[in-house]
Amino acid sequence: MVAARASDAASGAIQQVDVAVVGAGFAGLYLLHRLRKAGFSTVALEEAGDVGGTWYWNRYPGARCDIQTIDYSYTFDPELETAWTWSEKYATQPEILRYLGFVADRYDLRRDIRFKTKVTEAKWDEAAERWRLGTDNGAPVSCRYYIMATGCLSAPKPPEIDGVKDFQGAVYFTGRWPHEGVNLAGKRIAVIGTGSSGIQSIPLIAEQAAHLTVFQRTPNFALPAHNGPAPDDRMSLLQGDRAAYREQARQSMAGVPYPQQTAVSWQLSDAERRACFEEAWGKGDLVYILTQLWADQAVDFDGNALICDLIREKITTIVKDPETAAALMPHDHPFGAKRPCLDTNYYATYNRPNVKLVNLRQEPIKAITAGGIVTDKRSFDVDVIVFATGFDAMTGAIRAVHPITGRGGKSLSDVWAQGPQTYLGLTVAGFPNFFMITGPGSPSVLSNMAVSIEQHVDWIVDRLTALRDAGFSTIEATETAQAGWGQHMADCSMLTLHRLANTWYTGANVPGKVHALMPYTGGVGPYRSICDEVVGRGMLGFRLT
Ligand code: FAD
């Protein structure tokens, strides 16, 4: 194995390693740890100034996870699990960032991370059977294996509105919030976007603002988080048998240990359905409400519509102004076909006298001017604009490394011109020794990502170890296997309601992006079995040399 030479990076000479990892979030950190333990020399290249990924960048008010933190944690080391205690059911961004810093310290990971270093391009050298990565800071890297742990939600979507540069006030992006914080007290503020970041930040911004105007294009379903201590029932399940709890999560559909429901909606009376729904609404648990109401909720339009009606009824009871309540009600997608949001007082915030909702379906934004925002009907003078406009999800950060050139000089952007094609969401035909963590074609954003990340990292590092031990130097998916996976993805999506929604899962939020359902909808447990079966059948669908 090639030895890592840390001094190479500083001297500008090419840095030689076995494995280069891009990103130092949840995925990059665990990769570094596993690769080192397996005896590979490695370096992680990270654009940010420290570890944390998502939790380094997203420092907006109210930023927190929406999968319970006892589930949204590493599980690879039982001692790590007991060394850290979460303070809340849904931890805040600062606490999750502290946790990832704690993990980096515990396993001494920072010494192999080059911070403030963006990978700008990558090229496969056929003769040497190595990747060469270009960076914007310091030495390029030559590696046998190139792993992108660049995140599904790490490339913020730029604003699509004319005139942002003309605006004389302050502009902030939730995905790039200033580290020193922002004083919003007494300001006239506009928030553009009502996805998860908007829904989490709006109630807190409203408390500080003199006036808050929320510009909404598409309403989302939001459910109360009921944050507080981790619930007793979940904690006792975890503490009763930690290993079994974690294993159940790995085999589950969404990466959180809940059973598959078997009763379908039409077997339940109205009263029984309402009782199920009220229980779920009271729990404040995203995965519970997404999976535990009735068996057909995610696969049958009518079974799903019952839930949409019940949530819309909740909005009517919370929001006092009927016109605002109506505008906040989603009608364009089934519940769960787009990631619902967890909120703390989101709908109630619209009852505040200093908060107004502008429905962009009725009055689109025409321009941003020096003083504020102009719609088809009105203009709004503001001091601050907050863009909570989301991400170029799943492929944005991968495609931002440009070009990624594989075998025969093929560029990944050309191969993906009609949408991402992958084998298992892990690899791409024509790009040997190249891997993606939670790439398009894997369960990724439809799961508890901590579980999906660990599964990908373990699978990849185990394969690299086996290849090394067997004397192979390259691994590459076949075109046939990739086409088969594409077909399987399409078949699975026909069974769910995701195909009925235009969302960031399909790229619909980014102008010009090819529409294709990017995450695998077949579930975390079934997906894991497929990855294991690929190995059990002699690396089915891969060519090894
Ligand atoms: P990231 O954390 O995104 O890290 C990727 C890193 O790669 C970044 O630091 C980035 O700077 C770096 N990078 C990218 N491109 C380059 C390049 N070219 N060169 C160098 N560095 C590069 N998931 C859940 O399962 N549960 C939740 O509750 C949850 N809450 C979320 C809340 C928010 C506000 C957001 C934005 C996401 C949330 N997610 C959640 C998804 C979250 O992204 C994942 O859970 C997880 O943090 C992803 O880890 P990662 O290491 O794969 O990617």
mmCIF file of N, CA, C and O and ligand atoms in Angstrom, residues 21-29 44-58 60 63-69 72 74 90 93 96 100 114 116-121 134 136 146 148-155 174-176 196-197 200 254 286 339 391 396-398 400-401 437-438 444-445 447-451 453 504, ligand 1:
data_model
loop_
_atom_site.group_PDB
_atom_site.id
_atom_site.type_symbol
_atom_site.label_atom_id
_atom_site.label_comp_id
_atom_site.label_asym_id
_atom_site.label_seq_id
_atom_site.Cartn_x
_atom_site.Cartn_y
_atom_site.Cartn_z
ATOM 1 N N VAL A 21 -10.824 10.521 0.245
ATOM 2 C CA VAL A 21 -12.229 10.722 0.634
ATOM 3 C C VAL A 21 -12.526 12.201 0.452
ATOM 4 O O VAL A 21 -11.732 13.038 0.864
ATOM 5 N N VAL A 22 -13.632 12.521 -0.160
ATOM 6 C CA VAL A 22 -14.013 13.939 -0.265
ATOM 7 C C VAL A 22 -15.173 14.172 0.695
ATOM 8 O O VAL A 22 -16.233 13.550 0.553
ATOM 9 N N GLY A 23 -14.969 15.077 1.667
ATOM 10 C CA GLY A 23 -16.005 15.385 2.636
ATOM 11 C C GLY A 23 -15.634 14.873 4.017
ATOM 12 O O GLY A 23 -15.048 13.796 4.149
ATOM 13 N N ALA A 24 -15.968 15.668 5.037
ATOM 14 C CA ALA A 24 -15.682 15.263 6.420
ATOM 15 C C ALA A 24 -16.912 15.485 7.292
ATOM 16 O O ALA A 24 -16.860 16.063 8.368
ATOM 17 N N GLY A 25 -18.058 15.029 6.752
ATOM 18 C CA GLY A 25 -19.290 15.007 7.540
ATOM 19 C C GLY A 25 -19.441 13.635 8.180
ATOM 20 O O GLY A 25 -18.462 12.899 8.357
ATOM 21 N N PHE A 26 -20.681 13.288 8.513
ATOM 22 C CA PHE A 26 -20.985 11.975 9.095
ATOM 23 C C PHE A 26 -20.275 10.862 8.310
ATOM 24 O O PHE A 26 -19.685 9.948 8.886
ATOM 25 N N ALA A 27 -20.347 10.939 6.972
ATOM 26 C CA ALA A 27 -19.841 9.850 6.130
ATOM 27 C C ALA A 27 -18.313 9.871 6.063
ATOM 28 O O ALA A 27 -17.659 8.842 6.268
ATOM 29 N N GLY A 28 -17.732 11.031 5.781
ATOM 30 C CA GLY A 28 -16.284 11.121 5.627
ATOM 31 C C GLY A 28 -15.561 10.718 6.899
ATOM 32 O O GLY A 28 -14.522 10.027 6.857
ATOM 33 N N LEU A 29 -16.107 11.100 8.045
ATOM 34 C CA LEU A 29 -15.438 10.778 9.311
ATOM 35 C C LEU A 29 -15.421 9.269 9.545
ATOM 36 O O LEU A 29 -14.390 8.691 9.905
ATOM 37 N N ALA A 44 -8.672 12.888 3.751
ATOM 38 C CA ALA A 44 -9.987 13.459 3.438
ATOM 39 C C ALA A 44 -9.781 14.922 3.048
ATOM 40 O O ALA A 44 -9.003 15.638 3.688
ATOM 41 N N LEU A 45 -10.467 15.325 2.012
ATOM 42 C CA LEU A 45 -10.376 16.698 1.519
ATOM 43 C C LEU A 45 -11.711 17.368 1.805
ATOM 44 O O LEU A 45 -12.761 16.832 1.426
ATOM 45 N N GLU A 46 -11.671 18.488 2.487
ATOM 46 C CA GLU A 46 -12.920 19.100 2.966
ATOM 47 C C GLU A 46 -12.888 20.602 2.720
ATOM 48 O O GLU A 46 -11.976 21.294 3.178
ATOM 49 N N GLU A 47 -13.923 21.068 2.045
ATOM 50 C CA GLU A 47 -14.016 22.502 1.728
ATOM 51 C C GLU A 47 -14.170 23.363 2.992
ATOM 52 O O GLU A 47 -13.677 24.489 3.057
ATOM 53 N N ALA A 48 -14.852 22.830 3.994
ATOM 54 C CA ALA A 48 -15.131 23.600 5.211
ATOM 55 C C ALA A 48 -13.873 23.740 6.063
ATOM 56 O O ALA A 48 -12.874 23.071 5.822
ATOM 57 N N GLY A 49 -13.986 24.576 7.099
ATOM 58 C CA GLY A 49 -12.846 24.801 7.979
ATOM 59 C C GLY A 49 -12.732 23.774 9.084
ATOM 60 O O GLY A 49 -11.789 23.802 9.870
ATOM 61 N N ASP A 50 -13.723 22.883 9.199
ATOM 62 C CA ASP A 50 -13.662 21.863 10.253
ATOM 63 C C ASP A 50 -14.597 20.713 9.863
ATOM 64 O O ASP A 50 -15.257 20.767 8.814
ATOM 65 N N VAL A 51 -14.671 19.732 10.734
ATOM 66 C CA VAL A 51 -15.540 18.576 10.467
ATOM 67 C C VAL A 51 -17.012 18.970 10.659
ATOM 68 O O VAL A 51 -17.313 20.036 11.177
ATOM 69 N N GLY A 52 -17.925 18.092 10.240
ATOM 70 C CA GLY A 52 -19.345 18.309 10.541
ATOM 71 C C GLY A 52 -20.261 18.272 9.334
ATOM 72 O O GLY A 52 -21.432 17.967 9.445
ATOM 73 N N GLY A 53 -19.750 18.659 8.146
ATOM 74 C CA GLY A 53 -20.593 18.602 6.948
ATOM 75 C C GLY A 53 -21.845 19.448 7.119
ATOM 76 O O GLY A 53 -21.770 20.648 7.436
ATOM 77 N N THR A 54 -23.000 18.824 6.917
ATOM 78 C CA THR A 54 -24.300 19.490 7.082
ATOM 79 C C THR A 54 -24.328 20.361 8.331
ATOM 80 O O THR A 54 -24.839 21.490 8.320
ATOM 81 N N TRP A 55 -23.764 19.817 9.405
ATOM 82 C CA TRP A 55 -23.897 20.466 10.713
ATOM 83 C C TRP A 55 -22.838 21.538 10.922
ATOM 84 O O TRP A 55 -22.888 22.294 11.892
ATOM 85 N N TYR A 56 -21.887 21.613 10.021
ATOM 86 C CA TYR A 56 -20.923 22.717 9.994
ATOM 87 C C TYR A 56 -21.556 23.921 9.299
ATOM 88 O O TYR A 56 -21.413 25.063 9.737
ATOM 89 N N TRP A 57 -22.277 23.630 8.205
ATOM 90 C CA TRP A 57 -22.759 24.726 7.341
ATOM 91 C C TRP A 57 -24.107 25.295 7.780
ATOM 92 O O TRP A 57 -24.348 26.494 7.654
ATOM 93 N N ASN A 58 -25.015 24.434 8.250
ATOM 94 C CA ASN A 58 -26.412 24.872 8.484
ATOM 95 C C ASN A 58 -26.601 25.390 9.903
ATOM 96 O O ASN A 58 -27.074 24.678 10.783
ATOM 97 N N TYR A 60 -28.443 28.073 10.842
ATOM 98 C CA TYR A 60 -29.573 29.017 10.924
ATOM 99 C C TYR A 60 -30.348 28.798 12.225
ATOM 100 O O TYR A 60 -30.292 27.714 12.823
ATOM 101 N N ALA A 63 -32.059 25.275 13.539
ATOM 102 C CA ALA A 63 -31.561 24.099 12.808
ATOM 103 C C ALA A 63 -31.405 22.925 13.766
ATOM 104 O O ALA A 63 -30.729 23.038 14.788
ATOM 105 N N ARG A 64 -32.031 21.829 13.438
ATOM 106 C CA ARG A 64 -31.895 20.623 14.242
ATOM 107 C C ARG A 64 -32.270 19.422 13.390
ATOM 108 O O ARG A 64 -32.812 19.578 12.292
ATOM 109 N N CYS A 65 -32.005 18.238 13.892
ATOM 110 C CA CYS A 65 -32.352 17.040 13.117
ATOM 111 C C CYS A 65 -33.850 16.757 13.228
ATOM 112 O O CYS A 65 -34.529 17.274 14.127
ATOM 113 N N ASP A 66 -34.351 15.927 12.327
ATOM 114 C CA ASP A 66 -35.765 15.554 12.398
ATOM 115 C C ASP A 66 -35.956 14.036 12.517
ATOM 116 O O ASP A 66 -37.068 13.536 12.444
ATOM 117 N N ILE A 67 -34.862 13.327 12.648
ATOM 118 C CA ILE A 67 -34.903 11.923 13.070
ATOM 119 C C ILE A 67 -34.408 11.958 14.514
ATOM 120 O O ILE A 67 -33.416 12.645 14.796
ATOM 121 N N GLN A 68 -35.045 11.237 15.401
ATOM 122 C CA GLN A 68 -34.656 11.333 16.812
ATOM 123 C C GLN A 68 -33.166 11.043 16.975
ATOM 124 O O GLN A 68 -32.642 10.109 16.358
ATOM 125 N N THR A 69 -32.516 11.827 17.831
ATOM 126 C CA THR A 69 -31.055 11.735 17.898
ATOM 127 C C THR A 69 -30.577 10.371 18.395
ATOM 128 O O THR A 69 -29.470 9.970 18.050
ATOM 129 N N TYR A 72 -30.322 8.903 15.156
ATOM 130 C CA TYR A 72 -29.459 9.636 14.222
ATOM 131 C C TYR A 72 -28.064 9.771 14.844
ATOM 132 O O TYR A 72 -27.619 10.866 15.201
ATOM 133 N N TYR A 74 -23.980 7.515 15.265
ATOM 134 C CA TYR A 74 -23.173 6.359 14.861
ATOM 135 C C TYR A 74 -23.494 5.172 15.760
ATOM 136 O O TYR A 74 -23.776 5.355 16.961
ATOM 137 N N TYR A 90 -34.684 15.790 19.709
ATOM 138 C CA TYR A 90 -34.122 16.293 18.445
ATOM 139 C C TYR A 90 -33.048 17.320 18.793
ATOM 140 O O TYR A 90 -33.362 18.437 19.214
ATOM 141 N N GLN A 93 -28.442 21.978 15.984
ATOM 142 C CA GLN A 93 -27.212 21.956 15.159
ATOM 143 C C GLN A 93 -25.942 22.070 16.024
ATOM 144 O O GLN A 93 -24.999 21.285 15.819
ATOM 145 N N ILE A 96 -25.195 18.678 17.580
ATOM 146 C CA ILE A 96 -24.774 17.631 16.626
ATOM 147 C C ILE A 96 -23.350 17.929 16.144
ATOM 148 O O ILE A 96 -22.529 17.023 15.992
ATOM 149 N N LEU A 100 -20.017 15.494 16.423
ATOM 150 C CA LEU A 100 -19.123 15.087 15.335
ATOM 151 C C LEU A 100 -17.681 15.502 15.647
ATOM 152 O O LEU A 100 -16.733 14.783 15.320
ATOM 153 N N ARG A 114 -7.566 17.438 5.189
ATOM 154 C CA ARG A 114 -7.100 18.735 4.682
ATOM 155 C C ARG A 114 -8.316 19.655 4.574
ATOM 156 O O ARG A 114 -9.130 19.520 3.671
ATOM 157 N N LYS A 116 -10.454 23.339 4.306
ATOM 158 C CA LYS A 116 -10.428 24.481 3.361
ATOM 159 C C LYS A 116 -9.816 24.051 2.036
ATOM 160 O O LYS A 116 -9.047 24.800 1.410
ATOM 161 N N THR A 117 -10.101 22.837 1.650
ATOM 162 C CA THR A 117 -9.556 22.303 0.406
ATOM 163 C C THR A 117 -10.699 21.691 -0.387
ATOM 164 O O THR A 117 -11.296 20.692 0.030
ATOM 165 N N LYS A 118 -10.997 22.319 -1.514
ATOM 166 C CA LYS A 118 -12.110 21.854 -2.338
ATOM 167 C C LYS A 118 -11.539 21.011 -3.479
ATOM 168 O O LYS A 118 -10.566 21.423 -4.122
ATOM 169 N N VAL A 119 -12.159 19.874 -3.716
ATOM 170 C CA VAL A 119 -11.757 19.079 -4.882
ATOM 171 C C VAL A 119 -12.454 19.673 -6.091
ATOM 172 O O VAL A 119 -13.680 19.868 -6.091
ATOM 173 N N THR A 120 -11.677 19.996 -7.113
ATOM 174 C CA THR A 120 -12.242 20.713 -8.256
ATOM 175 C C THR A 120 -12.420 19.811 -9.470
ATOM 176 O O THR A 120 -13.263 20.068 -10.325
ATOM 177 N N GLU A 121 -11.589 18.777 -9.580
ATOM 178 C CA GLU A 121 -11.715 17.875 -10.741
ATOM 179 C C GLU A 121 -11.100 16.528 -10.381
ATOM 180 O O GLU A 121 -10.334 16.423 -9.413
ATOM 181 N N GLY A 134 -7.710 17.115 -8.510
ATOM 182 C CA GLY A 134 -7.219 18.489 -8.444
ATOM 183 C C GLY A 134 -7.911 19.210 -7.294
ATOM 184 O O GLY A 134 -9.070 18.928 -6.985
ATOM 185 N N ASP A 136 -8.339 23.153 -4.952
ATOM 186 C CA ASP A 136 -8.144 24.611 -5.037
ATOM 187 C C ASP A 136 -7.156 25.102 -3.988
ATOM 188 O O ASP A 136 -6.983 26.290 -3.802
ATOM 189 N N TYR A 146 -11.262 6.496 -5.087
ATOM 190 C CA TYR A 146 -11.767 7.870 -4.908
ATOM 191 C C TYR A 146 -13.203 7.753 -4.396
ATOM 192 O O TYR A 146 -14.077 7.215 -5.092
ATOM 193 N N MET A 148 -16.522 9.708 -2.876
ATOM 194 C CA MET A 148 -17.194 10.986 -2.646
ATOM 195 C C MET A 148 -18.178 10.833 -1.484
ATOM 196 O O MET A 148 -19.196 10.148 -1.606
ATOM 197 N N ALA A 149 -17.825 11.477 -0.376
ATOM 198 C CA ALA A 149 -18.720 11.535 0.784
ATOM 199 C C ALA A 149 -19.179 12.984 0.869
ATOM 200 O O ALA A 149 -19.072 13.644 1.901
ATOM 201 N N THR A 150 -19.662 13.464 -0.265
ATOM 202 C CA THR A 150 -19.887 14.910 -0.430
ATOM 203 C C THR A 150 -21.288 15.363 -0.017
ATOM 204 O O THR A 150 -21.585 16.547 -0.086
ATOM 205 N N GLY A 151 -22.143 14.406 0.408
ATOM 206 C CA GLY A 151 -23.429 14.792 0.977
ATOM 207 C C GLY A 151 -24.528 14.945 -0.045
ATOM 208 O O GLY A 151 -24.309 15.377 -1.181
ATOM 209 N N CYS A 152 -25.736 14.584 0.392
ATOM 210 C CA CYS A 152 -26.921 14.705 -0.487
ATOM 211 C C CYS A 152 -27.481 16.119 -0.453
ATOM 212 O O CYS A 152 -28.143 16.553 -1.398
ATOM 213 N N LEU A 153 -27.266 16.802 0.673
ATOM 214 C CA LEU A 153 -27.840 18.144 0.836
ATOM 215 C C LEU A 153 -26.713 19.100 1.227
ATOM 216 O O LEU A 153 -26.679 19.644 2.330
ATOM 217 N N SER A 154 -25.763 19.270 0.326
ATOM 218 C CA SER A 154 -24.607 20.103 0.656
ATOM 219 C C SER A 154 -24.329 21.162 -0.403
ATOM 220 O O SER A 154 -23.459 22.002 -0.207
ATOM 221 N N ALA A 155 -25.055 21.114 -1.520
ATOM 222 C CA ALA A 155 -24.861 22.136 -2.560
ATOM 223 C C ALA A 155 -26.079 23.060 -2.546
ATOM 224 O O ALA A 155 -27.122 22.726 -3.117
ATOM 225 N N THR A 174 -29.763 29.960 4.428
ATOM 226 C CA THR A 174 -29.815 29.060 5.600
ATOM 227 C C THR A 174 -28.689 28.029 5.541
ATOM 228 O O THR A 174 -28.130 27.661 6.564
ATOM 229 N N GLY A 175 -28.353 27.580 4.339
ATOM 230 C CA GLY A 175 -27.320 26.553 4.186
ATOM 231 C C GLY A 175 -25.897 27.078 4.311
ATOM 232 O O GLY A 175 -24.942 26.300 4.262
ATOM 233 N N ARG A 176 -25.735 28.399 4.463
ATOM 234 C CA ARG A 176 -24.397 28.985 4.630
ATOM 235 C C ARG A 176 -24.486 30.092 5.674
ATOM 236 O O ARG A 176 -24.009 31.194 5.475
ATOM 237 N N SER A 196 -37.813 22.532 4.785
ATOM 238 C CA SER A 196 -37.464 22.225 6.171
ATOM 239 C C SER A 196 -36.727 23.378 6.864
ATOM 240 O O SER A 196 -37.054 23.736 7.995
ATOM 241 N N SER A 197 -35.741 23.979 6.168
ATOM 242 C CA SER A 197 -34.967 25.046 6.820
ATOM 243 C C SER A 197 -35.853 26.255 7.106
ATOM 244 O O SER A 197 -35.746 26.884 8.165
ATOM 245 N N GLN A 200 -38.196 25.400 10.038
ATOM 246 C CA GLN A 200 -37.510 25.401 11.333
ATOM 247 C C GLN A 200 -37.154 26.819 11.782
ATOM 248 O O GLN A 200 -37.207 27.133 12.963
ATOM 249 N N ALA A 254 -37.004 2.400 6.905
ATOM 250 C CA ALA A 254 -36.494 3.782 6.887
ATOM 251 C C ALA A 254 -35.266 3.977 7.765
ATOM 252 O O ALA A 254 -34.787 5.098 7.907
ATOM 253 N N LEU A 286 -41.348 11.825 13.162
ATOM 254 C CA LEU A 286 -41.525 11.835 11.707
ATOM 255 C C LEU A 286 -41.653 10.424 11.132
ATOM 256 O O LEU A 286 -42.548 10.145 10.333
ATOM 257 N N ARG A 339 -40.361 15.052 1.470
ATOM 258 C CA ARG A 339 -40.047 14.898 2.889
ATOM 259 C C ARG A 339 -40.862 15.897 3.717
ATOM 260 O O ARG A 339 -40.726 17.113 3.543
ATOM 261 N N PHE A 391 -31.563 22.852 -1.653
ATOM 262 C CA PHE A 391 -30.314 22.340 -2.216
ATOM 263 C C PHE A 391 -30.528 21.762 -3.613
ATOM 264 O O PHE A 391 -31.622 21.321 -3.955
ATOM 265 N N GLY A 396 -25.924 17.439 -6.764
ATOM 266 C CA GLY A 396 -25.324 18.784 -6.873
ATOM 267 C C GLY A 396 -23.842 18.802 -6.520
ATOM 268 O O GLY A 396 -23.018 19.335 -7.279
ATOM 269 N N ALA A 397 -23.499 18.204 -5.359
ATOM 270 C CA ALA A 397 -22.102 18.266 -4.910
ATOM 271 C C ALA A 397 -21.218 17.357 -5.761
ATOM 272 O O ALA A 397 -20.035 17.650 -5.965
ATOM 273 N N ILE A 398 -21.790 16.269 -6.270
ATOM 274 C CA ILE A 398 -20.983 15.354 -7.107
ATOM 275 C C ILE A 398 -20.663 16.047 -8.434
ATOM 276 O O ILE A 398 -19.520 16.091 -8.883
ATOM 277 N N ALA A 400 -20.602 19.116 -9.027
ATOM 278 C CA ALA A 400 -19.810 20.348 -8.875
ATOM 279 C C ALA A 400 -18.321 20.066 -9.040
ATOM 280 O O ALA A 400 -17.534 20.980 -9.304
ATOM 281 N N VAL A 401 -17.904 18.826 -8.866
ATOM 282 C CA VAL A 401 -16.514 18.457 -9.181
ATOM 283 C C VAL A 401 -16.521 18.189 -10.686
ATOM 284 O O VAL A 401 -17.103 17.211 -11.161
ATOM 285 N N ILE A 437 -20.981 7.806 -1.387
ATOM 286 C CA ILE A 437 -21.718 7.436 -0.178
ATOM 287 C C ILE A 437 -23.109 8.066 -0.280
ATOM 288 O O ILE A 437 -23.219 9.272 -0.532
ATOM 289 N N THR A 438 -24.121 7.246 -0.090
ATOM 290 C CA THR A 438 -25.529 7.656 -0.221
ATOM 291 C C THR A 438 -25.781 8.369 -1.556
ATOM 292 O O THR A 438 -26.462 9.392 -1.618
ATOM 293 N N SER A 444 -30.577 6.595 0.850
ATOM 294 C CA SER A 444 -30.149 7.957 1.170
ATOM 295 C C SER A 444 -31.207 8.797 1.883
ATOM 296 O O SER A 444 -31.572 8.496 3.017
ATOM 297 N N VAL A 445 -31.718 9.832 1.199
ATOM 298 C CA VAL A 445 -32.581 10.812 1.867
ATOM 299 C C VAL A 445 -33.953 10.266 2.246
ATOM 300 O O VAL A 445 -34.724 10.947 2.908
ATOM 301 N N SER A 447 -34.169 7.831 4.169
ATOM 302 C CA SER A 447 -33.852 7.001 5.333
ATOM 303 C C SER A 447 -33.240 7.850 6.431
ATOM 304 O O SER A 447 -32.925 9.018 6.230
ATOM 305 N N ASN A 448 -33.093 7.214 7.591
ATOM 306 C CA ASN A 448 -32.221 7.751 8.624
ATOM 307 C C ASN A 448 -30.812 7.635 8.047
ATOM 308 O O ASN A 448 -30.275 6.550 7.904
ATOM 309 N N MET A 449 -30.225 8.778 7.725
ATOM 310 C CA MET A 449 -28.976 8.737 6.947
ATOM 311 C C MET A 449 -27.808 8.182 7.745
ATOM 312 O O MET A 449 -26.835 7.705 7.162
ATOM 313 N N ALA A 450 -27.885 8.237 9.056
ATOM 314 C CA ALA A 450 -26.787 7.668 9.841
ATOM 315 C C ALA A 450 -26.677 6.169 9.551
ATOM 316 O O ALA A 450 -25.586 5.631 9.385
ATOM 317 N N VAL A 451 -27.818 5.510 9.461
ATOM 318 C CA VAL A 451 -27.833 4.067 9.187
ATOM 319 C C VAL A 451 -27.364 3.798 7.754
ATOM 320 O O VAL A 451 -26.554 2.898 7.507
ATOM 321 N N ILE A 453 -25.467 5.665 5.863
ATOM 322 C CA ILE A 453 -24.039 5.998 5.719
ATOM 323 C C ILE A 453 -23.189 4.852 6.259
ATOM 324 O O ILE A 453 -22.247 4.404 5.602
ATOM 325 N N TRP A 504 -37.653 17.859 -4.584
ATOM 326 C CA TRP A 504 -36.189 17.810 -4.687
ATOM 327 C C TRP A 504 -35.703 16.371 -4.802
ATOM 328 O O TRP A 504 -34.576 16.134 -5.206
HETATM 329 P P1 FAD B 1 -22.500 16.182 4.510
HETATM 330 O O1 FAD B 1 -22.776 16.281 5.955
HETATM 331 O O2 FAD B 1 -23.302 17.018 3.600
HETATM 332 O O3 FAD B 1 -20.959 16.457 4.305
HETATM 333 C C1 FAD B 1 -20.410 16.557 3.032
HETATM 334 C C2 FAD B 1 -19.168 17.394 3.130
HETATM 335 O O4 FAD B 1 -18.505 17.333 1.871
HETATM 336 C C3 FAD B 1 -19.431 18.853 3.402
HETATM 337 O O5 FAD B 1 -18.747 19.262 4.552
HETATM 338 C C4 FAD B 1 -18.897 19.594 2.172
HETATM 339 O O6 FAD B 1 -18.275 20.805 2.498
HETATM 340 C C5 FAD B 1 -17.913 18.582 1.625
HETATM 341 N N1 FAD B 1 -17.726 18.719 0.187
HETATM 342 C C6 FAD B 1 -18.672 18.633 -0.787
HETATM 343 N N2 FAD B 1 -18.097 18.780 -1.999
HETATM 344 C C7 FAD B 1 -16.780 18.955 -1.787
HETATM 345 C C8 FAD B 1 -15.655 19.156 -2.639
HETATM 346 N N3 FAD B 1 -15.784 19.201 -3.958
HETATM 347 N N4 FAD B 1 -14.437 19.295 -2.077
HETATM 348 C C9 FAD B 1 -14.263 19.244 -0.725
HETATM 349 N N5 FAD B 1 -15.305 19.077 0.131
HETATM 350 C C10 FAD B 1 -16.534 18.920 -0.400
HETATM 351 N N6 FAD B 1 -30.591 13.354 7.773
HETATM 352 C C11 FAD B 1 -31.153 12.485 8.628
HETATM 353 O O7 FAD B 1 -31.056 11.276 8.432
HETATM 354 N N7 FAD B 1 -31.813 12.916 9.728
HETATM 355 C C12 FAD B 1 -31.955 14.228 10.011
HETATM 356 O O8 FAD B 1 -32.583 14.561 10.999
HETATM 357 C C13 FAD B 1 -31.393 15.178 9.110
HETATM 358 N N8 FAD B 1 -31.523 16.500 9.319
HETATM 359 C C14 FAD B 1 -30.977 17.369 8.424
HETATM 360 C C15 FAD B 1 -31.116 18.741 8.655
HETATM 361 C C16 FAD B 1 -30.597 19.651 7.752
HETATM 362 C C17 FAD B 1 -30.730 21.118 8.026
HETATM 363 C C18 FAD B 1 -29.953 19.185 6.581
HETATM 364 C C19 FAD B 1 -29.409 20.150 5.583
HETATM 365 C C20 FAD B 1 -29.803 17.835 6.360
HETATM 366 C C21 FAD B 1 -30.294 16.919 7.275
HETATM 367 N N9 FAD B 1 -30.151 15.549 7.087
HETATM 368 C C22 FAD B 1 -30.704 14.679 7.983
HETATM 369 C C23 FAD B 1 -29.368 15.044 5.962
HETATM 370 C C24 FAD B 1 -27.864 15.157 6.294
HETATM 371 O O9 FAD B 1 -27.276 15.804 5.220
HETATM 372 C C25 FAD B 1 -27.271 13.777 6.545
HETATM 373 O O10 FAD B 1 -27.925 13.195 7.646
HETATM 374 C C26 FAD B 1 -25.775 13.736 6.887
HETATM 375 O O11 FAD B 1 -25.377 14.769 7.716
HETATM 376 C C27 FAD B 1 -24.957 13.683 5.621
HETATM 377 O O12 FAD B 1 -23.629 13.433 5.946
HETATM 378 P P2 FAD B 1 -22.546 13.317 4.790
HETATM 379 O O13 FAD B 1 -21.239 13.200 5.455
HETATM 380 O O14 FAD B 1 -22.957 12.283 3.835
HETATM 381 O O15 FAD B 1 -22.669 14.684 3.999
#
